[in-house]
Short mmCIF file of C-alpha atoms in Angstrom, two decimals:
data_model
loop_
_atom_site.label_atom_id
_atom_site.label_comp_id
_atom_site.label_asym_id
_atom_site.label_seq_id
_atom_site.Cartn_x
_atom_site.Cartn_y
_atom_site.Cartn_z
CA MET O 1 -74.08 -20.82 128.66
CA LEU O 2 -72.26 -18.87 131.88
CA LEU O 3 -68.15 -19.58 130.56
CA ILE O 4 -69.11 -17.87 127.28
CA ILE O 5 -69.19 -14.50 129.17
CA ILE O 6 -66.11 -15.00 130.97
CA ILE O 7 -65.01 -15.84 127.34
CA PHE O 8 -66.18 -12.98 125.55
CA PHE O 9 -64.40 -10.53 128.77
CA ARG O 10 -61.63 -11.44 127.23
CA ASN O 11 -61.84 -10.27 124.34
CA GLY O 12 -63.68 -7.17 124.98
CA LEU O 13 -67.37 -7.36 125.81
CA LYS O 14 -67.58 -5.54 129.84
CA LYS O 15 -70.53 -6.45 131.42
CA GLY O 16 -72.40 -3.24 133.19
CA GLU O 17 -71.16 -5.05 136.16
CA LYS O 18 -67.58 -5.35 135.91
CA MET O 19 -66.00 -8.67 138.07
CA ASP O 20 -62.43 -7.57 139.10
CA ASN O 21 -59.34 -9.40 137.50
CA ASP O 22 -58.89 -11.61 140.66
CA ILE O 23 -62.14 -13.35 140.20
CA LEU O 24 -60.76 -13.79 136.72
CA ASP O 25 -57.82 -15.66 137.70
CA ALA O 26 -59.08 -17.06 140.15
CA LEU O 27 -61.66 -18.65 137.80
CA GLU O 28 -59.29 -18.81 134.91
CA LYS O 29 -57.06 -21.08 137.73
CA PHE O 30 -59.28 -22.06 139.78
CA ASP O 31 -58.38 -21.10 143.00
CA GLU O 32 -60.16 -22.83 145.17
CA LYS O 33 -59.66 -21.27 148.21
CA LYS O 34 -59.76 -17.87 146.53
CA LEU O 35 -62.31 -18.21 144.73
CA THR O 36 -64.77 -19.36 147.99
CA ASP O 37 -63.60 -15.83 149.39
CA LEU O 38 -64.98 -14.26 146.10
CA PHE O 39 -67.83 -15.90 146.28
CA LEU O 40 -68.81 -17.63 148.78
CA ASN O 41 -68.75 -16.36 151.43
CA ASP O 42 -69.89 -12.89 149.41
CA PRO O 43 -73.17 -14.14 148.63
CA GLU O 44 -73.89 -10.22 146.92
CA LYS O 45 -71.45 -10.35 144.62
CA THR O 46 -72.99 -13.37 143.56
CA ARG O 47 -75.29 -13.03 142.12
CA MET O 48 -73.76 -9.51 140.42
CA PHE O 49 -71.85 -11.83 138.41
CA LEU O 50 -74.27 -14.73 137.98
CA ASP O 51 -76.79 -12.57 137.09
CA ILE O 52 -80.04 -14.42 139.23
CA PRO O 53 -81.90 -13.52 142.12
CA ASP O 54 -81.28 -14.01 145.79
CA ASP O 55 -84.00 -18.51 146.56
CA SER O 56 -81.66 -19.11 143.54
CA TRP O 57 -77.34 -17.87 143.83
CA GLU O 58 -75.60 -21.07 145.93
CA ALA O 59 -77.34 -23.62 143.54
CA LYS O 60 -76.53 -21.44 140.40
CA PHE O 61 -73.41 -20.81 141.26
CA TYR O 62 -72.09 -24.60 141.77
CA SER O 63 -74.25 -24.90 138.26
CA PHE O 64 -71.25 -22.55 137.00
CA ILE O 65 -68.09 -24.08 138.35
CA ILE O 66 -68.50 -27.90 137.57
CA TYR O 67 -69.82 -26.12 133.60
CA PHE O 68 -66.56 -24.51 133.37
CA LEU O 69 -64.83 -27.58 134.87
CA THR O 70 -66.19 -30.09 132.43
CA HIS O 71 -69.07 -28.93 130.47
CA ILE O 72 -71.50 -30.55 131.52
CA ASP O 73 -74.45 -29.41 132.37
CA VAL O 74 -75.40 -30.41 136.23
CA PRO O 75 -78.89 -29.89 137.26
CA GLU O 76 -78.80 -27.36 140.19
CA GLU O 77 -80.83 -30.09 142.95
CA LYS O 78 -77.69 -32.29 142.62
CA ALA O 79 -74.18 -29.28 141.61
CA LYS O 80 -73.36 -28.57 144.91
CA GLU O 81 -73.84 -32.01 146.38
CA CYS O 82 -71.81 -32.87 143.46
CA TYR O 83 -69.18 -30.11 143.15
CA PHE O 84 -68.34 -31.82 147.45
CA GLU O 85 -67.78 -35.12 145.69
CA ILE O 86 -65.04 -34.26 143.36
CA LEU O 87 -64.10 -32.24 145.27
CA GLU O 88 -63.60 -35.70 148.52
CA HIS O 89 -62.79 -37.26 145.03
CA LYS O 90 -59.88 -35.31 144.43
CA TYR O 91 -58.81 -35.59 146.92
CA ILE O 92 -58.49 -39.55 147.12
CA LEU O 93 -56.76 -39.51 144.30
CA SER O 94 -54.15 -37.20 145.69
CA GLU O 95 -53.50 -39.16 147.96
CA LYS O 96 -52.95 -42.35 146.51
CA MET O 97 -50.71 -40.56 144.02
CA ASP O 98 -48.89 -38.60 146.68
CA ARG O 99 -49.56 -35.60 144.83
CA ASP O 100 -51.87 -32.88 144.22
CA ILE O 101 -54.24 -34.14 141.13
CA GLY O 102 -55.67 -31.25 140.28
CA ILE O 103 -59.33 -30.03 140.58
CA HIS O 104 -60.20 -30.35 136.15
CA THR O 105 -57.92 -33.90 136.47
CA ALA O 106 -60.12 -34.67 139.37
CA ALA O 107 -63.83 -33.25 138.33
CA MET O 108 -62.70 -35.06 134.70
CA ASP O 109 -62.17 -38.53 136.55
CA TYR O 110 -65.20 -38.75 138.10
CA PHE O 111 -67.22 -38.11 135.53
CA LEU O 112 -65.71 -40.97 132.98
CA ASN O 113 -64.80 -43.53 135.30
CA ILE O 114 -67.87 -42.36 139.51
CA THR O 115 -71.08 -41.26 137.14
CA ARG O 116 -70.38 -42.68 133.37
CA GLN O 117 -71.63 -39.33 131.96
CA LEU O 118 -68.11 -38.32 130.14
CA LYS O 119 -68.00 -41.72 127.41
CA ASN O 120 -64.97 -39.91 124.63
CA PRO O 121 -63.45 -36.90 126.20
CA LYS O 122 -61.44 -35.02 123.47
CA ILE O 123 -58.37 -32.64 125.45
CA ILE O 124 -58.26 -29.54 124.20
CA GLU O 125 -56.06 -25.61 125.10
CA ALA O 126 -58.59 -22.87 126.77
CA SER O 127 -56.84 -20.83 124.53
CA LEU O 128 -58.33 -23.22 121.41
CA LEU O 129 -61.17 -24.01 122.68
CA GLN O 130 -62.03 -19.63 123.09
CA GLU O 131 -60.82 -19.23 120.22
CA ILE O 132 -63.03 -21.60 119.06
CA MET O 133 -65.60 -20.30 120.91
CA LYS O 134 -64.88 -16.85 119.75
CA MET O 135 -65.22 -17.23 116.39
CA GLY O 136 -68.22 -18.36 116.38
CA LYS O 137 -69.12 -15.29 117.46
CA GLU O 138 -67.48 -12.36 115.53
CA ASP O 139 -68.65 -11.55 112.72
CA GLN O 140 -64.62 -11.64 110.42
CA LYS O 141 -64.95 -9.20 108.39
CA THR O 142 -65.55 -6.21 111.72
CA GLY O 143 -65.35 -8.02 113.79
CA CYS O 144 -68.09 -7.20 116.02
CA PHE O 145 -70.35 -10.50 116.96
CA ASN O 146 -72.61 -10.97 114.11
CA ALA O 147 -76.45 -11.77 114.86
CA LYS O 148 -76.86 -14.72 116.24
CA PHE O 149 -74.43 -14.19 118.30
CA LEU O 150 -76.75 -10.49 119.12
CA HIS O 151 -80.23 -12.55 119.60
CA GLU O 152 -78.85 -15.40 121.66
CA TYR O 153 -77.20 -11.43 124.14
CA ALA O 154 -80.60 -9.63 123.72
CA ASP O 155 -83.31 -12.02 125.34
CA LYS O 156 -81.00 -12.04 128.31
CA GLU O 157 -80.94 -7.55 128.23
CA ILE O 158 -84.34 -8.12 128.18
CA LYS O 159 -84.52 -10.42 130.79
CA ARG O 160 -81.92 -8.76 132.92
CA SER O 161 -83.74 -5.34 132.25
CA LYS O 162 -87.42 -6.54 132.86
CA ARG O 163 -86.38 -7.88 136.09
CA TYR O 164 -84.14 -4.31 137.30
CA SER O 165 -86.89 -3.06 135.27
CA GLN O 166 -84.59 -0.88 133.79
CA ASN O 167 -85.02 0.76 130.12
CA LEU O 168 -83.01 -1.14 127.35
CA SER O 169 -82.11 0.98 123.55
CA VAL O 170 -81.79 -0.48 119.71
CA LEU O 171 -80.07 1.11 117.78
CA ILE O 172 -80.01 0.17 114.07
CA LEU O 173 -77.85 1.90 111.54
CA ASP O 174 -77.29 1.83 107.58
CA ILE O 175 -74.46 2.82 106.43
CA ASP O 176 -75.97 5.55 103.72
CA ASN O 177 -75.55 4.65 99.23
CA PHE O 178 -72.69 2.25 101.00
CA LYS O 179 -73.92 -0.07 97.36
CA THR O 180 -73.15 2.84 95.61
CA LEU O 181 -69.48 3.20 96.75
CA ASN O 182 -68.93 -0.25 96.83
CA ASP O 183 -70.18 -0.40 93.27
CA LYS O 184 -68.14 2.61 92.04
CA TYR O 185 -64.34 1.75 94.14
CA GLY O 186 -64.50 -1.47 94.65
CA HIS O 187 -65.33 -4.10 97.20
CA LEU O 188 -61.68 -3.78 98.55
CA PHE O 189 -62.19 -0.43 99.53
CA GLY O 190 -66.39 -1.20 100.38
CA ASP O 191 -64.49 -2.92 103.32
CA LYS O 192 -62.11 -0.90 104.98
CA ILE O 193 -65.83 1.78 105.53
CA LEU O 194 -67.28 -0.81 106.80
CA LYS O 195 -64.39 -1.62 109.97
CA LYS O 196 -63.61 2.19 109.47
CA PHE O 197 -67.33 2.09 110.52
CA VAL O 198 -66.85 0.00 113.05
CA GLU O 199 -64.19 1.33 115.33
CA VAL O 200 -66.64 4.95 114.88
CA LEU O 201 -68.36 2.90 117.40
CA LYS O 202 -66.46 0.34 119.40
CA ALA O 203 -64.76 4.12 119.50
CA SER O 204 -68.50 6.65 120.96
CA SER O 205 -69.55 3.02 122.73
CA ARG O 206 -69.32 2.18 126.17
CA ASP O 207 -68.31 -0.14 127.58
CA GLU O 208 -71.30 -1.65 128.54
CA ASP O 209 -72.74 -1.84 124.92
CA PHE O 210 -73.39 -4.07 122.66
CA LEU O 211 -72.42 -3.94 118.82
CA ALA O 212 -73.20 -6.44 116.40
CA ARG O 213 -72.88 -6.41 112.45
CA PHE O 214 -76.58 -7.40 111.94
CA GLY O 215 -75.16 -8.01 107.53
CA GLY O 216 -74.32 -5.66 104.90
CA ASP O 217 -73.69 -2.74 105.75
CA GLU O 218 -76.22 -2.67 108.65
CA PHE O 219 -74.67 -2.37 112.34
CA ILE O 220 -76.78 -3.07 116.08
CA VAL O 221 -75.97 -1.53 119.31
CA LEU O 222 -77.64 -2.58 122.60
CA MET O 223 -77.34 -0.65 125.11
CA PRO O 224 -78.57 -1.63 128.51
CA GLN O 225 -79.73 0.73 131.89
CA THR O 226 -80.50 3.52 128.41
CA GLY O 227 -83.34 5.35 127.49
CA ARG O 228 -84.21 7.54 124.76
CA ILE O 229 -81.58 10.51 125.02
CA GLY O 230 -78.37 8.03 125.40
CA ALA O 231 -79.37 6.29 123.22
CA ARG O 232 -80.50 9.43 120.54
CA ALA O 233 -75.85 10.61 122.06
CA LEU O 234 -74.47 7.56 120.93
CA ALA O 235 -76.03 8.06 117.46
CA GLU O 236 -75.33 12.14 117.06
CA ARG O 237 -71.35 10.46 118.71
CA ILE O 238 -71.35 8.91 115.63
CA LYS O 239 -72.17 10.86 113.34
CA SER O 240 -69.45 13.71 114.40
CA ARG O 241 -66.67 11.40 114.85
CA LEU O 242 -67.76 9.90 110.79
CA GLN O 243 -68.71 13.36 110.09
CA GLU O 244 -64.35 13.91 111.33
CA TYR O 245 -62.50 11.90 110.23
CA PHE O 246 -64.35 11.78 105.94
CA VAL O 247 -63.80 15.65 105.98
CA ASP O 248 -60.40 16.18 104.10
CA LYS O 249 -60.88 12.26 103.70
CA GLU O 250 -60.76 11.55 99.54
CA PHE O 251 -60.48 8.22 97.18
CA HIS O 252 -59.37 8.29 93.48
CA LYS O 253 -58.59 11.75 94.03
CA GLU O 254 -62.31 12.08 95.60
CA LYS O 255 -64.17 13.80 98.63
CA VAL O 256 -65.80 10.18 100.17
CA SER O 257 -68.54 11.30 102.86
CA VAL O 258 -69.70 8.72 104.98
CA THR O 259 -72.52 9.41 106.69
CA PHE O 260 -75.90 6.64 108.01
CA SER O 261 -78.99 6.70 109.01
CA GLY O 262 -80.45 4.62 112.53
CA GLY O 263 -82.55 4.07 114.01
CA ILE O 264 -83.54 3.51 118.04
CA ALA O 265 -86.47 2.12 119.66
CA THR O 266 -86.62 1.40 123.12
CA TYR O 267 -87.40 -1.75 126.25
CA PRO O 268 -89.92 -1.33 127.55
CA TYR O 269 -92.63 1.40 126.44
CA ASP O 270 -92.52 0.43 122.92
CA ALA O 271 -91.41 -3.05 122.66
CA ASP O 272 -92.00 -6.34 125.35
CA ASN O 273 -89.15 -8.66 123.72
CA PHE O 274 -86.68 -8.62 121.34
CA GLU O 275 -88.03 -8.85 118.27
CA THR O 276 -90.64 -6.85 118.46
CA LEU O 277 -88.62 -4.03 119.26
CA MET O 278 -86.28 -4.61 116.54
CA LYS O 279 -88.72 -3.84 114.34
CA ARG O 280 -90.00 -0.96 115.93
CA ALA O 281 -86.21 -0.01 115.25
CA ASP O 282 -86.36 -0.47 111.98
CA GLN O 283 -89.73 1.95 111.60
CA ALA O 284 -88.14 4.26 112.23
CA LEU O 285 -84.60 3.68 110.32
CA TYR O 286 -87.02 3.50 107.00
CA LYS O 287 -88.56 6.85 108.73
CA SER O 288 -84.82 8.47 108.58
CA LYS O 289 -84.13 7.01 104.95
CA PHE O 290 -87.48 7.78 103.89
CA LEU O 291 -86.35 11.84 105.04
CA GLY O 292 -83.43 12.56 103.11
CA LYS O 293 -80.86 9.84 104.80
CA ASN O 294 -78.52 11.41 107.15
CA ARG O 295 -80.21 11.12 110.53
CA VAL O 296 -82.00 9.68 113.54
CA TYR O 297 -85.10 8.36 114.22
CA ASP O 298 -86.97 6.51 117.17
CA TYR O 299 -89.68 5.14 116.81
CA LEU O 300 -92.22 6.89 119.49
CA GLU O 301 -90.58 9.96 117.10
CA GLU O 302 -91.94 8.10 114.17
CA GLU O 303 -95.56 7.55 115.58
CA TYR O 304 -96.35 10.38 115.94
CA LEU O 305 -94.21 12.36 112.61
CA GLN O 306 -95.79 9.29 110.50
CA ASN O 307 -98.83 11.26 109.27
CA LEU O 308 -96.20 14.21 108.37
CA SER O 309 -95.82 12.91 104.96
CA ASN O 310 -95.95 10.55 102.69
CA VAL O 311 -94.01 8.27 100.30
CA SER O 312 -96.41 11.16 97.58
CA ASP O 313 -94.74 14.22 99.34
CA LYS O 314 -91.37 14.74 100.98
CA ARG O 315 -91.68 18.37 102.67
CA GLN O 316 -89.76 20.36 103.99
CA TYR O 317 -90.28 23.54 106.09
CA LYS O 318 -88.11 26.92 106.64
CA ARG O 319 -88.12 27.50 110.76
CA TYR O 320 -88.86 30.93 112.02
CA GLY O 321 -87.51 32.38 114.67
CA LEU O 322 -89.57 34.66 117.39
CA LYS O 323 -88.51 38.29 117.20
CA LYS O 324 -89.73 38.18 120.97
CA ASN O 325 -89.12 35.20 122.74
CA ALA O 326 -91.66 33.57 123.89
CA VAL O 327 -92.24 31.93 126.83
CA ILE O 328 -95.60 28.28 126.43
CA GLU O 329 -96.66 25.76 129.23
CA ILE O 330 -97.08 22.17 127.56
CA GLY O 331 -98.92 19.68 130.33
CA ASP O 332 -101.20 16.91 132.13
CA LYS O 333 -104.56 18.15 132.78
CA ASN O 334 -105.64 15.00 134.97
CA SER O 335 -101.68 15.26 136.41
CA PHE O 336 -101.58 19.22 136.89
CA PHE O 337 -97.46 18.48 135.17
CA SER O 338 -96.99 20.78 133.56
CA ILE O 339 -93.71 22.59 132.04
CA LYS O 340 -92.14 26.05 130.57
CA GLY O 341 -90.04 26.69 127.79
CA LYS O 342 -88.73 29.06 125.76
CA ILE O 343 -90.08 28.98 121.74
CA VAL O 344 -86.27 28.42 119.54
CA ASP O 345 -88.17 28.87 116.09
CA ILE O 346 -91.40 27.46 114.48
CA SER O 347 -92.33 25.54 111.21
CA LYS O 348 -95.77 24.16 110.02
CA GLY O 349 -95.38 21.32 111.63
CA GLY O 350 -93.76 22.01 114.81
CA ILE O 351 -92.54 23.73 117.95
CA LEU O 352 -88.42 23.64 119.45
CA LEU O 353 -88.72 23.98 123.33
CA GLU O 354 -86.04 25.36 125.31
CA CYS O 355 -86.50 24.87 128.39
CA LEU O 356 -84.11 25.32 131.64
CA CYS O 357 -85.35 22.12 133.94
CA GLU O 358 -84.27 19.06 133.41
CA VAL O 359 -86.23 16.87 131.59
CA ALA O 360 -86.92 13.24 131.96
CA ASP O 361 -86.61 10.58 129.30
CA ASN O 362 -89.14 9.02 130.06
CA LEU O 363 -90.95 12.27 129.17
CA LEU O 364 -92.09 10.87 125.67
CA THR O 365 -93.67 8.05 126.91
CA ARG O 366 -96.33 10.64 128.91
CA ASN O 367 -97.68 12.08 125.75
CA LEU O 368 -97.87 15.43 126.80
CA GLY O 369 -100.25 17.98 125.42
CA LEU O 370 -99.33 21.30 123.90
CA LYS O 371 -102.44 24.04 123.18
CA VAL O 372 -101.06 27.83 121.47
CA ASP O 373 -102.86 29.75 121.23
CA LYS O 374 -101.47 33.33 120.51
CA ILE O 375 -97.75 33.33 118.58
CA GLY O 376 -96.02 36.68 118.86
CA ASP O 377 -98.62 39.02 118.78
CA TYR O 378 -100.99 36.87 117.09
CA SER O 379 -103.57 34.97 118.09
CA LEU O 380 -104.46 32.58 116.22
CA ASP O 381 -108.68 31.83 115.90
CA MET O 382 -107.87 27.67 116.96
CA PRO O 383 -105.71 26.63 118.86
CA LEU O 384 -102.96 24.18 117.93
CA SER O 385 -101.86 21.15 120.53
CA GLY O 386 -99.10 18.72 119.04
CA ASN O 387 -97.58 16.72 121.72
CA ILE O 388 -93.80 15.88 122.55
CA VAL O 389 -91.37 13.55 120.13
CA ARG O 390 -88.33 14.34 120.52
CA ILE O 391 -85.92 14.83 123.62
CA SER O 392 -81.91 16.17 123.10
CA LYS O 393 -79.66 17.29 125.94
CA ASP O 394 -77.30 20.77 125.39
CA ASN O 395 -74.68 19.54 127.67
CA ASP O 396 -72.51 22.63 126.78
CA LYS O 397 -74.88 24.95 128.31
CA LEU O 398 -77.36 22.84 130.10
CA LYS O 399 -80.43 22.91 128.03
CA PHE O 400 -83.10 20.77 127.23
CA HIS O 401 -84.51 21.39 123.73
CA LEU O 402 -88.73 20.01 123.38
CA GLY O 403 -89.61 18.79 119.58
CA ILE O 404 -93.18 19.49 119.54
CA ALA O 405 -95.31 18.08 116.26
CA PHE O 406 -98.86 19.93 115.33
CA LYS O 407 -101.17 17.26 114.98
CA GLU O 408 -102.17 19.33 112.14
CA PHE O 409 -100.50 21.40 109.70
CA LEU O 410 -101.22 25.02 110.31
CA ASN O 411 -102.25 25.70 107.25
CA ASP O 412 -101.48 28.20 104.50
CA SER O 413 -103.78 31.14 105.25
CA ILE O 414 -103.56 30.85 108.87
CA TRP O 415 -99.29 31.44 107.73
CA VAL O 416 -98.91 34.14 105.78
CA LYS O 417 -101.33 36.03 108.70
CA ILE O 418 -98.64 35.16 111.41
CA GLU O 419 -95.57 35.85 108.80
CA ASN O 420 -98.04 39.10 107.47
CA SER O 421 -98.05 40.19 110.88
CA GLY O 422 -94.57 40.74 111.83
CA ALA O 423 -93.77 38.34 114.81
CA LEU O 424 -91.01 35.64 113.28
CA TRP O 425 -88.23 36.34 111.67
CA ALA O 426 -86.63 33.77 109.10
CA LYS O 427 -83.70 30.95 109.98
CA GLU O 428 -81.41 30.39 107.67
CA LYS O 429 -82.24 26.68 109.30
CA VAL O 430 -83.82 24.83 107.10
CA GLU O 431 -84.79 21.04 108.78
CA VAL O 432 -88.10 18.05 108.58
CA ILE O 433 -89.98 18.38 112.15
#
């Protein structure tokens, strides 16, 4: 319910639409005048806080207030009338007692003695109630939210994203070789790794991101209003900070390295519900594990790359630069849309392009085509074709890089001709396209 939003806001779960401290204070102290000034006189703020359409904000607001006071659900069509009856009851009780009764007492007496909806109420301090509710949502070992609350929260975020036509990305993270570390150094060491991993997750993510432990050494980051580029940027921040922390760390006089594999899926492009979105991200995670771990793939990449390797053939391709800078064009003939980019390097499996123009995240969904009929001074007998599978931004140099996977590998005979043409120079980096 909406009370949970307030409780967990106090415990670190900040919404994308941040609430002012005066709103929280008004709710927790139940300052009637302040609430009226903040909410009823400002419908836009009410709608933002309650995350509801324009036509039903008032009814939902009164339902929320009553639930906040008593944990009783009152139908929306009766909530406003009920609220003002409670205020009238408060006035009557205060007159009889010759002192201000307070809205909490009036509400409880109203439902206990007037409507008799309460039969056997128990009194519990709000801070204790908050702690109990928090325990039901939190993973005790790491302090992240647990899998049960993840599903509750994610379903709500999917609905919000649909309503406002926004992206929502899921990042699944799995610590590489965690069982080996756990078995080798013991469970206490394993627990320390989990806690440090969560610490890095929290330091790397935004206030509005939702972190949950999905089980064992697997974690979920839910990112509202975030597309593929933003999700990958978060994954790279986590990877960099983990590497910085463990670079000089030793355990039992041995260097310990902690890495992770990740999978990304984005609503609405990859799925229209959370369950399917998780399956898509998990498929991308599997690809990351299969291709050697310590890397992150998203579902769209997984779709394009599934034909690049199979269970019996893990191929790695040496990448080559071009001796002469070559600019090529990718685009969509039907919409007359195109982007020009300089070839950074090339392999049997694909090309990496550098673009100085800004590249939109949804470019991955447009299935833009690429055709290359010349590499350096060598003209190809059959043009190469491919699709964009990765977009990354170089923030320092204001450049975008596009990873393009060929639909078919360059066969060995053509590749030998290209190498012999003198068009290429070898690069030290070896990676999977």
